[in-house]
mmCIF file of C-alpha atoms in Angstrom:
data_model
loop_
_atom_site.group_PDB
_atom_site.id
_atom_site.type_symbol
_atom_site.label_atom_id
_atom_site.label_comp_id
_atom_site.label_asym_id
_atom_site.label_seq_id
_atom_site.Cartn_x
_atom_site.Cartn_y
_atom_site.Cartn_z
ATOM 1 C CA UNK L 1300 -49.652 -13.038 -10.587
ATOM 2 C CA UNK L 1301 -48.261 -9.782 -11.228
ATOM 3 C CA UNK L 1302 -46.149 -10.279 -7.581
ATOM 4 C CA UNK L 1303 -43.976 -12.445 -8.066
ATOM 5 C CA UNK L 1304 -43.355 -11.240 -11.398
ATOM 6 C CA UNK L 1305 -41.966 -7.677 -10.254
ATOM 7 C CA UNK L 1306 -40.077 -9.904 -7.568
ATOM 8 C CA UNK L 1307 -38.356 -11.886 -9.355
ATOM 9 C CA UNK L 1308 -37.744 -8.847 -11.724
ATOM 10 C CA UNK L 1309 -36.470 -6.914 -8.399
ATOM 11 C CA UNK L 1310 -34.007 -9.837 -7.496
ATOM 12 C CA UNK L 1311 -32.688 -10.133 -10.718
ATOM 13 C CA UNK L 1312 -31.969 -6.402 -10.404
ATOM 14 C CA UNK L 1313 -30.249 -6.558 -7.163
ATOM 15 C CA UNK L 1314 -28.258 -9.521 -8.141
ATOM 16 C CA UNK L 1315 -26.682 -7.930 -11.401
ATOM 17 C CA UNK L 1316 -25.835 -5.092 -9.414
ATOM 18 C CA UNK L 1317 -24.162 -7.170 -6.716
ATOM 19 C CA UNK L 1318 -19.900 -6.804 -6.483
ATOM 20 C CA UNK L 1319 -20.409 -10.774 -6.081
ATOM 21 C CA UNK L 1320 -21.620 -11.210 -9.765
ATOM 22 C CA UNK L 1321 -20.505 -7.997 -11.401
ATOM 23 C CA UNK L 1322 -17.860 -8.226 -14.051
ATOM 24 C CA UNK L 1323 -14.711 -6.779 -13.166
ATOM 25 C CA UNK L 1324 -12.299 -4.507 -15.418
ATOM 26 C CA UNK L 1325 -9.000 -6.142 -14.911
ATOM 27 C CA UNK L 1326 -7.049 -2.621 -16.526
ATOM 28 C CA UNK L 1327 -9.637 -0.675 -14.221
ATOM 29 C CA UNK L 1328 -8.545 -2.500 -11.169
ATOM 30 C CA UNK L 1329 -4.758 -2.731 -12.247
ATOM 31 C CA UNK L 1330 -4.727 1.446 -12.184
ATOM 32 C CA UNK L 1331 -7.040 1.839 -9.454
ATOM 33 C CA UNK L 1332 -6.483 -0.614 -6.902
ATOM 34 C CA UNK L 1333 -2.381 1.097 -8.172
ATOM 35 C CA UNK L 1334 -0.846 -2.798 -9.008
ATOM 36 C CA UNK L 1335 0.777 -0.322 -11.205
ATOM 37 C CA UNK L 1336 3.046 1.299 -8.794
ATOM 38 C CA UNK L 1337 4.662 -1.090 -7.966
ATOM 39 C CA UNK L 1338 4.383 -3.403 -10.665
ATOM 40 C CA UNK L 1339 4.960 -0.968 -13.769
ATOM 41 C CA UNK L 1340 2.320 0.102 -15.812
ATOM 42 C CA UNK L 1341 3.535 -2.350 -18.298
ATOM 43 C CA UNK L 1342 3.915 -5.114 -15.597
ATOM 44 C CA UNK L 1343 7.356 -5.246 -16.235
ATOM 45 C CA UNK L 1344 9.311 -2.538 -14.716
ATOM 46 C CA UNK L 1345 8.863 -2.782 -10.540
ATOM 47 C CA UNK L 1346 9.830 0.138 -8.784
ATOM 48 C CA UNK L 1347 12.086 -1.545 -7.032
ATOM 49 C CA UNK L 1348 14.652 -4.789 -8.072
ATOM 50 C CA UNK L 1349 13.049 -7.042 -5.570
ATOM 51 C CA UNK L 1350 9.620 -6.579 -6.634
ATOM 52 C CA UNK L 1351 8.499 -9.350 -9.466
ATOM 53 C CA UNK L 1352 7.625 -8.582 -12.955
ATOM 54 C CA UNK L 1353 4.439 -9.783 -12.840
ATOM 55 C CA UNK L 1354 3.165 -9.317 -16.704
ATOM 56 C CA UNK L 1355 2.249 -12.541 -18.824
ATOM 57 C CA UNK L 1356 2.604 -14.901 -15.625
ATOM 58 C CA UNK L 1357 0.320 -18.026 -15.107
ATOM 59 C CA UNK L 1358 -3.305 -16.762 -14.326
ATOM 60 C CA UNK L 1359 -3.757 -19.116 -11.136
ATOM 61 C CA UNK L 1360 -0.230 -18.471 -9.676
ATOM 62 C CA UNK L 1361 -1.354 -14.842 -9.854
ATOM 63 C CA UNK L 1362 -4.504 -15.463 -8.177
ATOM 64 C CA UNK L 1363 -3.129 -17.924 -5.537
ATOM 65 C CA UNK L 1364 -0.134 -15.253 -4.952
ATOM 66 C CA UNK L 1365 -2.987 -13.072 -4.376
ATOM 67 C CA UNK L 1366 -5.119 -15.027 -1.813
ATOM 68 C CA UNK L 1367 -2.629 -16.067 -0.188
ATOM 69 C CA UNK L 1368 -1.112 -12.772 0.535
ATOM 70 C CA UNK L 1369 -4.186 -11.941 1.466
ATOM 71 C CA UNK L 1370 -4.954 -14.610 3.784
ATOM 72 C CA UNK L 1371 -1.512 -13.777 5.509
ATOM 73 C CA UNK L 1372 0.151 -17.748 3.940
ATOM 74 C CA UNK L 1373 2.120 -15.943 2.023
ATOM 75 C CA UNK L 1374 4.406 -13.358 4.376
ATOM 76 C CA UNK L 1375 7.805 -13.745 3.112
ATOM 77 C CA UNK L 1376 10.031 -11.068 1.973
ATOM 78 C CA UNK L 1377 8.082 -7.978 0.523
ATOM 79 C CA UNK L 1378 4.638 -9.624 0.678
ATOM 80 C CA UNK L 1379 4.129 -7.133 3.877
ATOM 81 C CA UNK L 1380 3.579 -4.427 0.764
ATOM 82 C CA UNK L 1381 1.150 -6.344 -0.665
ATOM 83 C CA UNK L 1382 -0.631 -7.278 2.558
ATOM 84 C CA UNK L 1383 -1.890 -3.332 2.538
ATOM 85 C CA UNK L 1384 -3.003 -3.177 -0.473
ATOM 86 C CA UNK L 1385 -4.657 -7.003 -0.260
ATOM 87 C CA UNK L 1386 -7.201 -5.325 2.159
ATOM 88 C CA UNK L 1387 -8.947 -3.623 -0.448
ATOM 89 C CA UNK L 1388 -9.448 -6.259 -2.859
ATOM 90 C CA UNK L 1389 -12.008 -8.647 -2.786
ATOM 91 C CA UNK L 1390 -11.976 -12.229 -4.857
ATOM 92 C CA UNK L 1391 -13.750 -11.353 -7.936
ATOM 93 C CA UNK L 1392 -11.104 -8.542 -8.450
ATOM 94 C CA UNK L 1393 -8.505 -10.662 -7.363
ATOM 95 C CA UNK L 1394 -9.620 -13.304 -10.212
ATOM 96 C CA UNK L 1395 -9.944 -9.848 -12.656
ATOM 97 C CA UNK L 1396 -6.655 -8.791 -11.608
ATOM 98 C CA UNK L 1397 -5.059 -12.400 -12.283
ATOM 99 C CA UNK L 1398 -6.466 -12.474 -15.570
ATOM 100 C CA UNK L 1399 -5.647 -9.239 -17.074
ATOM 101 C CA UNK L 1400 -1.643 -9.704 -15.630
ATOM 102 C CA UNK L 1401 -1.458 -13.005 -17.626
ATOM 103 C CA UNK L 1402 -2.767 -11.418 -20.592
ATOM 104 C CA UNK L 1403 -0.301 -8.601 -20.616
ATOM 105 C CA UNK L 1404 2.741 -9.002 -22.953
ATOM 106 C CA UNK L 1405 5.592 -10.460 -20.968
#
């Protein structure tokens, strides 16, 4: 009885520490993954003309934006910028990442 007991406690553990189910910081990501550097810190102020304010915008067009830059559907213009950066960003950040952009003040 005690078995199963400290394996389901051992599962539990691994699955809460999994990237799959662990919340993400959307600021976190937004400095470290450097959306920033582009974007502005603010999400307002690109580095360069071309490159769209992205702050207060529609959660899921961030998120599809995302994916598909990252799935190579998007490649137009300066998406080839992104594409880098894409790489190292999995789906639950992507979905952090989406969120905190639409909740920053346009």
């Amino acid at each position: 009885m005690k078995l199963p007991l400290l394996l389901a406690a051992s599962l539990a553990t691994v699955v809460a520490a999994s990237p799959a189910f662990a919340a993400e910081d959307g600021a976190a990501l937004f400095q470290s993954k450097t959306c920033w550097s582009c974007h502005g810190k603010d999400g307002k102020t690109p580095l360069m003309p071309n490159y769209p304010k992205i702050a207060g915008q529609n959660v899921k067009y961030i998120e599809e934006q995302m994916l598909d830059i990252k799935s190579g559907a998007r490649a137009n213009r300066d998406s080839a910028a992104m594409k880098g950066i894409m790489v190292i960003v999995n789906e639950n950040e992507i979905k952090a990442l989406a969120d905190y952009v639409s909740k920053m003040k346009p």
